[in-house]
PDB file of C-alpha atoms and ligand atoms in Angstrom:
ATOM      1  CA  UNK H   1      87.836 -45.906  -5.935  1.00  0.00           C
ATOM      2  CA  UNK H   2      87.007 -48.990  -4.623  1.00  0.00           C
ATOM      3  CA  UNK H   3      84.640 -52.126  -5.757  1.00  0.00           C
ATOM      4  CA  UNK H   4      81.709 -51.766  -3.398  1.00  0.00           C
ATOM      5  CA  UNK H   5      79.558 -49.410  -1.535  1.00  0.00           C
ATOM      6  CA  UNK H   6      78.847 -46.230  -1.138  1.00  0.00           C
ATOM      7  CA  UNK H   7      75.789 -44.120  -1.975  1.00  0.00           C
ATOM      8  CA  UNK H   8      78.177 -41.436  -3.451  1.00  0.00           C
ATOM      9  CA  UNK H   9      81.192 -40.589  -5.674  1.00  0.00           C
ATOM     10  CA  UNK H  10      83.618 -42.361  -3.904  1.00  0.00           C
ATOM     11  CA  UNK H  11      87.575 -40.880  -3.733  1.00  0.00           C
ATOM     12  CA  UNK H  12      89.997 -42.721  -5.868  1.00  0.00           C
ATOM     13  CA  UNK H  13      92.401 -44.490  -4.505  1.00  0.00           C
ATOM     14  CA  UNK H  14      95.305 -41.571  -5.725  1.00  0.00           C
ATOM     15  CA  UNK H  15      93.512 -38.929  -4.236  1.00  0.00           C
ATOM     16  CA  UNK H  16      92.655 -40.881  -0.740  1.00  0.00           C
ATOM     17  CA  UNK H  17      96.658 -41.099  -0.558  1.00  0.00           C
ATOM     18  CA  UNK H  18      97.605 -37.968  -1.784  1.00  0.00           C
ATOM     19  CA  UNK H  19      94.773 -35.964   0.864  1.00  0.00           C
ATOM     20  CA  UNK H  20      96.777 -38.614   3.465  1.00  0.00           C
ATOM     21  CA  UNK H  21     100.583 -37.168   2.254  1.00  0.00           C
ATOM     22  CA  UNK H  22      98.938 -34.123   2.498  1.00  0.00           C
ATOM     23  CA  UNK H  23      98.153 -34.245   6.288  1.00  0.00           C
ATOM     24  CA  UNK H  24     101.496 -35.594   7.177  1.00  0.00           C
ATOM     25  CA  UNK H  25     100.717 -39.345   7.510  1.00  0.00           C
ATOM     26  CA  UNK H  26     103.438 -41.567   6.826  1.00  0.00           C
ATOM     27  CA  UNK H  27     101.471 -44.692   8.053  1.00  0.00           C
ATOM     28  CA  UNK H  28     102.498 -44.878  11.679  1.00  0.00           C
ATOM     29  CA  UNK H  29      99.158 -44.090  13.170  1.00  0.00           C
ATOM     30  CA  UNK H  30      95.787 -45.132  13.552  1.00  0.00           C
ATOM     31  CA  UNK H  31      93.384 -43.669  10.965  1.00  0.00           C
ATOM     32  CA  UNK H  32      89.461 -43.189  11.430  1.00  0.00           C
ATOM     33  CA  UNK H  33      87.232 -41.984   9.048  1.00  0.00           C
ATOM     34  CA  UNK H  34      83.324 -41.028  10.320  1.00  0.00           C
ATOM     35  CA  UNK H  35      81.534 -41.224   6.657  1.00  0.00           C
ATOM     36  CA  UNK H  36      83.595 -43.943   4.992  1.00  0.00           C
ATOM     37  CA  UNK H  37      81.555 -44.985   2.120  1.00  0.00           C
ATOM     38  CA  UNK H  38      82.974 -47.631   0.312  1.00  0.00           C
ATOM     39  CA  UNK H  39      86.186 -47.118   2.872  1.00  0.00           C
ATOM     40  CA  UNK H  40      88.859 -45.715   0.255  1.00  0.00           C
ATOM     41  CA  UNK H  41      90.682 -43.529   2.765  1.00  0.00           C
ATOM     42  CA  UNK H  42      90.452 -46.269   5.456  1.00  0.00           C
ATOM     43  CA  UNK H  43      91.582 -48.770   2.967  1.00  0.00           C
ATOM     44  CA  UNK H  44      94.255 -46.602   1.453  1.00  0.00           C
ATOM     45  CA  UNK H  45      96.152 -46.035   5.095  1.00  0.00           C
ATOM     46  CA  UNK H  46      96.194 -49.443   5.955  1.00  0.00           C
ATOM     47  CA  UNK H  47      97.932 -50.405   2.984  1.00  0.00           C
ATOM     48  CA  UNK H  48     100.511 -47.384   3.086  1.00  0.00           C
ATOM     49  CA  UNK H  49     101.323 -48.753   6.925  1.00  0.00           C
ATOM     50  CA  UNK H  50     101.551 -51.805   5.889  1.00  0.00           C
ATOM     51  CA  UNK H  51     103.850 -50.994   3.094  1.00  0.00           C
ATOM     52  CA  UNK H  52     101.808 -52.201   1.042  1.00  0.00           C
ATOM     53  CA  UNK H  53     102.623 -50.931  -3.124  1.00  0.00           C
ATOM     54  CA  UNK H  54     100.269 -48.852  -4.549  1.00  0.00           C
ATOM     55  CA  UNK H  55      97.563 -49.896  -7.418  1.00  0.00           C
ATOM     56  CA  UNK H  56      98.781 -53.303  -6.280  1.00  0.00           C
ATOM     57  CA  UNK H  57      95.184 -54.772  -7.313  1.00  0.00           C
ATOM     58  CA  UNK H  58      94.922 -52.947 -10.456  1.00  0.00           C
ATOM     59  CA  UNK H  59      95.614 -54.397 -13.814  1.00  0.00           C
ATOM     60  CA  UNK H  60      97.176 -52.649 -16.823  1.00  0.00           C
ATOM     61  CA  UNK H  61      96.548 -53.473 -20.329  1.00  0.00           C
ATOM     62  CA  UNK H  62      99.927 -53.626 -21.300  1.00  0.00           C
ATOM     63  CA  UNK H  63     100.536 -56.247 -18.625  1.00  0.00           C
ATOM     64  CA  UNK H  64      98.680 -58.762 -21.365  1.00  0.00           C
ATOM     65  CA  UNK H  65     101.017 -57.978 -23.765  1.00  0.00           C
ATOM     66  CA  UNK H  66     102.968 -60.576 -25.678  1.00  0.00           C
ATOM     67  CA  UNK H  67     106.415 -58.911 -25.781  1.00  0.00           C
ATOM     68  CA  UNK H  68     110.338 -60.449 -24.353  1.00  0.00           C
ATOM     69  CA  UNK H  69     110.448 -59.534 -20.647  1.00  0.00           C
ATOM     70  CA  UNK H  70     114.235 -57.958 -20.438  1.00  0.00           C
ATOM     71  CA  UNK H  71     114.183 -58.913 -16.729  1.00  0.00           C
ATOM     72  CA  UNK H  72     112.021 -60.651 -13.830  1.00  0.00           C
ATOM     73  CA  UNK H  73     109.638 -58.586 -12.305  1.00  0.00           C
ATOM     74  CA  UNK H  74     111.012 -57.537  -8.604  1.00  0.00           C
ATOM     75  CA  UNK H  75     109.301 -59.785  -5.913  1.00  0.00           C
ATOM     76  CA  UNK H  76     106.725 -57.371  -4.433  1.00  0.00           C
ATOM     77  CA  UNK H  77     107.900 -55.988  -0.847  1.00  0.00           C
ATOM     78  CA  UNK H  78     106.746 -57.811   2.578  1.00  0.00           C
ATOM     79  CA  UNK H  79     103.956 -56.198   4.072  1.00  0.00           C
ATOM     80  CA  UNK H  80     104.790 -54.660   7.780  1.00  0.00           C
ATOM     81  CA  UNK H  81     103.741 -56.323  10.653  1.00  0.00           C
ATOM     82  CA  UNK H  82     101.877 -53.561  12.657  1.00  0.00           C
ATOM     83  CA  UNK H  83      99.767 -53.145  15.747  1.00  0.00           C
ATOM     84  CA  UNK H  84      97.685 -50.330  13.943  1.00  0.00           C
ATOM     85  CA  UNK H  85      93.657 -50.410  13.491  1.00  0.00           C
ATOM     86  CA  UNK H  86      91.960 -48.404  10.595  1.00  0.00           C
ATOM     87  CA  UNK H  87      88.595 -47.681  11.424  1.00  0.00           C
ATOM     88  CA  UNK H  88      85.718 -46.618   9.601  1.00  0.00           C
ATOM     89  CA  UNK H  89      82.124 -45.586  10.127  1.00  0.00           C
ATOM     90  CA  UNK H  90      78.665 -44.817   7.651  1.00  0.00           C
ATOM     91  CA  UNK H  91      75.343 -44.343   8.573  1.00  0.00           C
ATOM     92  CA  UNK H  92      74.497 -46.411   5.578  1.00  0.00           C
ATOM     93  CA  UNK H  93      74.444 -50.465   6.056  1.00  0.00           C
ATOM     94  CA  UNK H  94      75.308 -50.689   1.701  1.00  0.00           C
ATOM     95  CA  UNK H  95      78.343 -48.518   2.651  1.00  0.00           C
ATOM     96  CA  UNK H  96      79.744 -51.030   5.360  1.00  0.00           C
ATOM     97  CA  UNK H  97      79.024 -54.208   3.450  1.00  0.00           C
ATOM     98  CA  UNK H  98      80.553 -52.655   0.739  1.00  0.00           C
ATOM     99  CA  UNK H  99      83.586 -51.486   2.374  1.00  0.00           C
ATOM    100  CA  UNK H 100      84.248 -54.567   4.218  1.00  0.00           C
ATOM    101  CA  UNK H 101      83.961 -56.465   0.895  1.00  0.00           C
ATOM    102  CA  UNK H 102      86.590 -54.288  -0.826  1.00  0.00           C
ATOM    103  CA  UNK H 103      88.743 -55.196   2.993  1.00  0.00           C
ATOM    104  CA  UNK H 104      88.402 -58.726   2.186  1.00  0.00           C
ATOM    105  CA  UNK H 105      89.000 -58.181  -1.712  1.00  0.00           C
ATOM    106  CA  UNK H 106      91.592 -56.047  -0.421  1.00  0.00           C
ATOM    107  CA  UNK H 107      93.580 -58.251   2.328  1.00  0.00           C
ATOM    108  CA  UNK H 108      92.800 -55.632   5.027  1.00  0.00           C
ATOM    109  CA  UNK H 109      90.189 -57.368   7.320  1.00  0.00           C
ATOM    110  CA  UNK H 110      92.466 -57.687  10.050  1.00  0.00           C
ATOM    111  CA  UNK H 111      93.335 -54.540  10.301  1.00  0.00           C
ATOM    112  CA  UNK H 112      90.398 -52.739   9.826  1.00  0.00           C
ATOM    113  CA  UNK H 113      87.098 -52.590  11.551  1.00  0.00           C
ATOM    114  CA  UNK H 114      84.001 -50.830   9.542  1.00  0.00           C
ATOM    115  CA  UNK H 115      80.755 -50.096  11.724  1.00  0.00           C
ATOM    116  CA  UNK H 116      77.471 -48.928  10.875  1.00  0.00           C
ATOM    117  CA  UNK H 117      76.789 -45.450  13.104  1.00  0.00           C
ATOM    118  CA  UNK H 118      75.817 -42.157  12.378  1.00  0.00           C
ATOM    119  CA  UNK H 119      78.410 -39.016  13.352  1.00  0.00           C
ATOM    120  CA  UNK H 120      76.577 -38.618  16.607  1.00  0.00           C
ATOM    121  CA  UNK H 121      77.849 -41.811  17.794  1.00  0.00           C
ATOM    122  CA  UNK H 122      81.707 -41.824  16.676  1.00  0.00           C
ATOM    123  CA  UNK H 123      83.856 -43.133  19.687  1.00  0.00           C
ATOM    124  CA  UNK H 124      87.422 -42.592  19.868  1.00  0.00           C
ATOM    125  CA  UNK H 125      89.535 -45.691  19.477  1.00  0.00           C
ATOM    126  CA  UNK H 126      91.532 -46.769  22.568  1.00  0.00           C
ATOM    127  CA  UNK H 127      95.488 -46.412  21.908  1.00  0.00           C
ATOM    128  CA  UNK H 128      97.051 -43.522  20.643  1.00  0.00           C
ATOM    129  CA  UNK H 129      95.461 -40.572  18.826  1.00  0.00           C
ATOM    130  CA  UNK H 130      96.305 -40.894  15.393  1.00  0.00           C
ATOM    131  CA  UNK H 131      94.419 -39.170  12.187  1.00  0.00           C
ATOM    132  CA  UNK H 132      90.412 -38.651  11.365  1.00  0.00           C
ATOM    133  CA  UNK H 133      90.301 -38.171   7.629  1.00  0.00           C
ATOM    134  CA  UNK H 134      86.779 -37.437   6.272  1.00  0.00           C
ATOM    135  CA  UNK H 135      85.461 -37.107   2.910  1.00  0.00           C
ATOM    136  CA  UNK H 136      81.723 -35.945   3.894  1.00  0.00           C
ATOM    137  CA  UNK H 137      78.800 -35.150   1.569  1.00  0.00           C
ATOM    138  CA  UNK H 138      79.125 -32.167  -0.493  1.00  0.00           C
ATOM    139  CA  UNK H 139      75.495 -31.363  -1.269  1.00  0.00           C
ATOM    140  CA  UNK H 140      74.649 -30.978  -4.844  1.00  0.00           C
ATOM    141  CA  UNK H 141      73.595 -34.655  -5.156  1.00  0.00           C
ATOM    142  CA  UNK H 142      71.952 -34.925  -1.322  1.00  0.00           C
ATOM    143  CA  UNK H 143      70.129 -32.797   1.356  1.00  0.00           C
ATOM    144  CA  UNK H 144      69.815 -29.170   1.272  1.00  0.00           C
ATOM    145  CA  UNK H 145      72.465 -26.915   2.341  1.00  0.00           C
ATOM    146  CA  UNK H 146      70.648 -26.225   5.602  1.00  0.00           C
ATOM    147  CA  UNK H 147      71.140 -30.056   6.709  1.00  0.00           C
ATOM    148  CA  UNK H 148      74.625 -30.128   5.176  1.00  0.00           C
ATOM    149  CA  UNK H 149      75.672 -27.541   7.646  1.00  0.00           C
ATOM    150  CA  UNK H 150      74.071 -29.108  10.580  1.00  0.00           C
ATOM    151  CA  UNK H 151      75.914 -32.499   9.709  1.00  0.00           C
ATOM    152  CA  UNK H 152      79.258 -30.422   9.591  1.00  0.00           C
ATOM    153  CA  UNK H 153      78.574 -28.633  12.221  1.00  0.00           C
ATOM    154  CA  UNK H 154      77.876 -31.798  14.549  1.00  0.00           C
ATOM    155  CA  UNK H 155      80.971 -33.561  12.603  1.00  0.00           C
ATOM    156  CA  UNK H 156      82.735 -30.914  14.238  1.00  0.00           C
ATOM    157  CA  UNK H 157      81.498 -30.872  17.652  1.00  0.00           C
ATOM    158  CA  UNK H 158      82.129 -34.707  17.759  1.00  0.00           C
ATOM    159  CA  UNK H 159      85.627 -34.145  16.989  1.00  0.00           C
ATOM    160  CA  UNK H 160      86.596 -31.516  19.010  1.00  0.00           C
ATOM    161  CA  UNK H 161      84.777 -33.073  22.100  1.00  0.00           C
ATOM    162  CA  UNK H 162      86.292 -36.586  22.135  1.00  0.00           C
ATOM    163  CA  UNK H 163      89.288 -36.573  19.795  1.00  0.00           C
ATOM    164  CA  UNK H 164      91.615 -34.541  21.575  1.00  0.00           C
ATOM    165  CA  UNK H 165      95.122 -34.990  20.278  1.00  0.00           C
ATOM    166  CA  UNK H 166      94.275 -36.219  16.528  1.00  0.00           C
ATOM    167  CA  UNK H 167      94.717 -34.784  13.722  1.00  0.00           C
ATOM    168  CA  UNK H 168      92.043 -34.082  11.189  1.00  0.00           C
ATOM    169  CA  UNK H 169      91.393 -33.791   7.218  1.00  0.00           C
ATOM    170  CA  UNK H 170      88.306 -32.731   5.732  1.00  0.00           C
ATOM    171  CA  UNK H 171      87.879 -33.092   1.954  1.00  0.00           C
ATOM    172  CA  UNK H 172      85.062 -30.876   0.881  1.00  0.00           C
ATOM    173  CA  UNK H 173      84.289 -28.500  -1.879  1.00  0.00           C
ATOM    174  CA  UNK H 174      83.078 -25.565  -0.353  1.00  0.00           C
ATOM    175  CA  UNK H 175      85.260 -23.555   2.070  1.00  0.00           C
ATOM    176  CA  UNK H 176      81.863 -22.487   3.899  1.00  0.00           C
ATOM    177  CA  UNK H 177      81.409 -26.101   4.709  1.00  0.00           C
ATOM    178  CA  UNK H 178      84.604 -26.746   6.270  1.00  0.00           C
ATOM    179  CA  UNK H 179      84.223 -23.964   8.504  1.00  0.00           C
ATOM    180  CA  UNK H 180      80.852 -25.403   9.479  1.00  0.00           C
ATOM    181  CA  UNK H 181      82.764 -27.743  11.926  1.00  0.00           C
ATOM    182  CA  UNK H 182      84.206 -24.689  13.584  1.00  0.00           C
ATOM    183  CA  UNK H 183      87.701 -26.756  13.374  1.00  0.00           C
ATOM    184  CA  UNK H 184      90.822 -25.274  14.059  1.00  0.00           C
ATOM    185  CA  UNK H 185      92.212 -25.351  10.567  1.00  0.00           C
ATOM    186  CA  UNK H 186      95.746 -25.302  10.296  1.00  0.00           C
ATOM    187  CA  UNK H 187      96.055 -25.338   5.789  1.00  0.00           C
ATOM    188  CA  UNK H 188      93.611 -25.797   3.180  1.00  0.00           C
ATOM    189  CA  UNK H 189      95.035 -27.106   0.502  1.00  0.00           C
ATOM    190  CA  UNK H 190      95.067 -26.553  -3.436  1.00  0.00           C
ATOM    191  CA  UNK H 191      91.659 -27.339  -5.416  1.00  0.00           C
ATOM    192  CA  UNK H 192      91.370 -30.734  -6.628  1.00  0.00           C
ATOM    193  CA  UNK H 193      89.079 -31.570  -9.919  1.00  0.00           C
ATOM    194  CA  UNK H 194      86.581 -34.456  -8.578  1.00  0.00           C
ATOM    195  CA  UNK H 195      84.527 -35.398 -11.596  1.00  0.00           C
ATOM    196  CA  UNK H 196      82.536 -32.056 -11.637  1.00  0.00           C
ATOM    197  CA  UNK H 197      83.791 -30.524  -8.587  1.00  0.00           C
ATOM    198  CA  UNK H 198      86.873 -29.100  -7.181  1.00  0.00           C
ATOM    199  CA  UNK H 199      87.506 -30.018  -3.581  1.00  0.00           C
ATOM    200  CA  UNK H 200      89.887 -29.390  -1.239  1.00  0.00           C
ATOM    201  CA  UNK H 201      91.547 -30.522   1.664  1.00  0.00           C
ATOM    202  CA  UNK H 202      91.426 -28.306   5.381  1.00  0.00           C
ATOM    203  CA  UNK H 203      93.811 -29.703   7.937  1.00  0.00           C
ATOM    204  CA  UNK H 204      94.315 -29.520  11.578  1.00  0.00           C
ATOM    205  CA  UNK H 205      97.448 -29.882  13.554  1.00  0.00           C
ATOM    206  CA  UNK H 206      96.723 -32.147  16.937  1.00  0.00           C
ATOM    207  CA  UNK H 207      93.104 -30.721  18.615  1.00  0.00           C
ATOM    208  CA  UNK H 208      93.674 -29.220  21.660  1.00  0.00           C
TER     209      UNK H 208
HETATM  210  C1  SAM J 301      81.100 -38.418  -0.108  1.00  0.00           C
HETATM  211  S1  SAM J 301      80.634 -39.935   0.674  1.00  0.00           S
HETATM  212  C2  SAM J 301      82.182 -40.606   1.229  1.00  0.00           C
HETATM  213  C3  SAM J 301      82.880 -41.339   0.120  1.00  0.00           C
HETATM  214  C4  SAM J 301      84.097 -42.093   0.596  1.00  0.00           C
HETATM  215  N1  SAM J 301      85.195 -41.177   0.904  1.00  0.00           N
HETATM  216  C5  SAM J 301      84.531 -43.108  -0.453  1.00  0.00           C
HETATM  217  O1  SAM J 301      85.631 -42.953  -1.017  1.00  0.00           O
HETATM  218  O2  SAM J 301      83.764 -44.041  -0.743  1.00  0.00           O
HETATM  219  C6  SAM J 301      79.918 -39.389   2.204  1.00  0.00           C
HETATM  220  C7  SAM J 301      79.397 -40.504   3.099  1.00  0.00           C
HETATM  221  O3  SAM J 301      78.879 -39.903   4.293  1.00  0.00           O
HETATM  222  C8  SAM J 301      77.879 -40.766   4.791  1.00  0.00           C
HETATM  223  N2  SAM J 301      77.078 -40.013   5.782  1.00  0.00           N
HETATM  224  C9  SAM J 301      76.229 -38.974   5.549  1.00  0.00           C
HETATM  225  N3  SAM J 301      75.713 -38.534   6.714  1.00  0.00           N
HETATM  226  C10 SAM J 301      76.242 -39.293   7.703  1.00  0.00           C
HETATM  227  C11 SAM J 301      76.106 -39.315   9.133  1.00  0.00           C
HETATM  228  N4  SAM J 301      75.302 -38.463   9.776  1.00  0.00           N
HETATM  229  N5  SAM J 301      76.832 -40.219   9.841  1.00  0.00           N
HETATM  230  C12 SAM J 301      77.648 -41.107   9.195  1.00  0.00           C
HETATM  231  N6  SAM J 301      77.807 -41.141   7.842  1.00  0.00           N
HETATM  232  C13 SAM J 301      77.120 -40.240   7.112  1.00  0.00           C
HETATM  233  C14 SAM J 301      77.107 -41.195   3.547  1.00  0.00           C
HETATM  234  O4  SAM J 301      76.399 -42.389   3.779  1.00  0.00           O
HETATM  235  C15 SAM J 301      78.255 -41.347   2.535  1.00  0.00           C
HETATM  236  O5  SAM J 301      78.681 -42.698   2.444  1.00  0.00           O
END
């Protein structure tokens, strides 16, 4: 979970990389994600391309601690020098101030871009395809489940018209909802507990 942004439960950072493992990204590709929110999956593949340790931001109370340190802390790693652009989009202006505070926070701005758009309008980055990871709403706390279909349904559409080649990871919590986008899923994977919810993530291999 990020600082900012965001109208709803945002993912926590853990389960943004572990939905990433579970595609198959090992941070050599471009990552987009349509409905970004506070941009924790963006976020979250930019730092595991750019080698970047996990939980590197967050503090631990033991780290305050007054106790002998046996040994110097190892310096932390380099971060990789990559040509690689993270990309995310929200309908919702909060959601992109707020995820390109938690870049900045974050050290990320250069290698991410965060736009304010709606689905309809998702463009697929120049360069190579790469992944689209997406975390959309689940209902419950927005919309009706007739709109929630329609938004997976165009979600879908968008995808499979203009991102030949990619990849693509839906986190949702209702099976019915993934196959709303009419995706070719390759795997769903086991249920995840998500404060109240158990969600799960349906993966594609590359769309034809
Ligand atoms: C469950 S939240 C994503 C949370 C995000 N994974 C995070 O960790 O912060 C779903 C997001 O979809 C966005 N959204 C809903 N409908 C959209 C649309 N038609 N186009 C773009 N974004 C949309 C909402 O504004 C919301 O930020």
């Amino acid at each position: 979970m990020r600082g900012e942004g965001g109208e709803e439960a945002p993912l926590r950072e853990t389960m943004a990389a572990l939905f990433l493992r579970q595609c198959g990204y090992r941070g050599d590709e471009p990552v987009v994600d349509p409905m970004c929110g506070s941009g924790t999956i963006v976020l979250e593949a930019a730092e595991m391309a750019l080698g970047l340790p996990p939980g590197r931001g967050r503090r631990f109370a033991y780290q305050d601690l007054a106790v002998p340190v046996a040994a110097p802390a190892a310096p932390a790693p380099a971060p990789r020098d990559i040509a690689l652009r993270f990309t995310g989009a929200d309908r919702d202006s909060g959601a992109i101030q707020g995820a390109g505070a938690n870049a900045a926070r974050a050290g990320l701005e250069e290698v991410t871009t965060f736009l304010r758009q709606p689905v309809s309008e998702l463009a697929r980055p120049e360069g190579p395809p790469g992944l689209v990871m997406v975390n959309p709403p689940y209902g419950g706390r927005i919309g009706n489940k007739r709109q929630l279909f329609g938004l997976y349904n165009a979600l879908g559409a968008v995808l499979l018209e203009r991102f030949s080649g990619w990849r693509v990871g839906i986190v949702t919590s209702e099976a019915g909802l993934a196959r709303a986008t009419a995706l070719p899923f390759a795997e769903t994977g086991p249920p995840v507990a998500h404060g109240p919810l158990k969600i799960r993530l349906h993966r594609t291999d590359p769309l034809p």
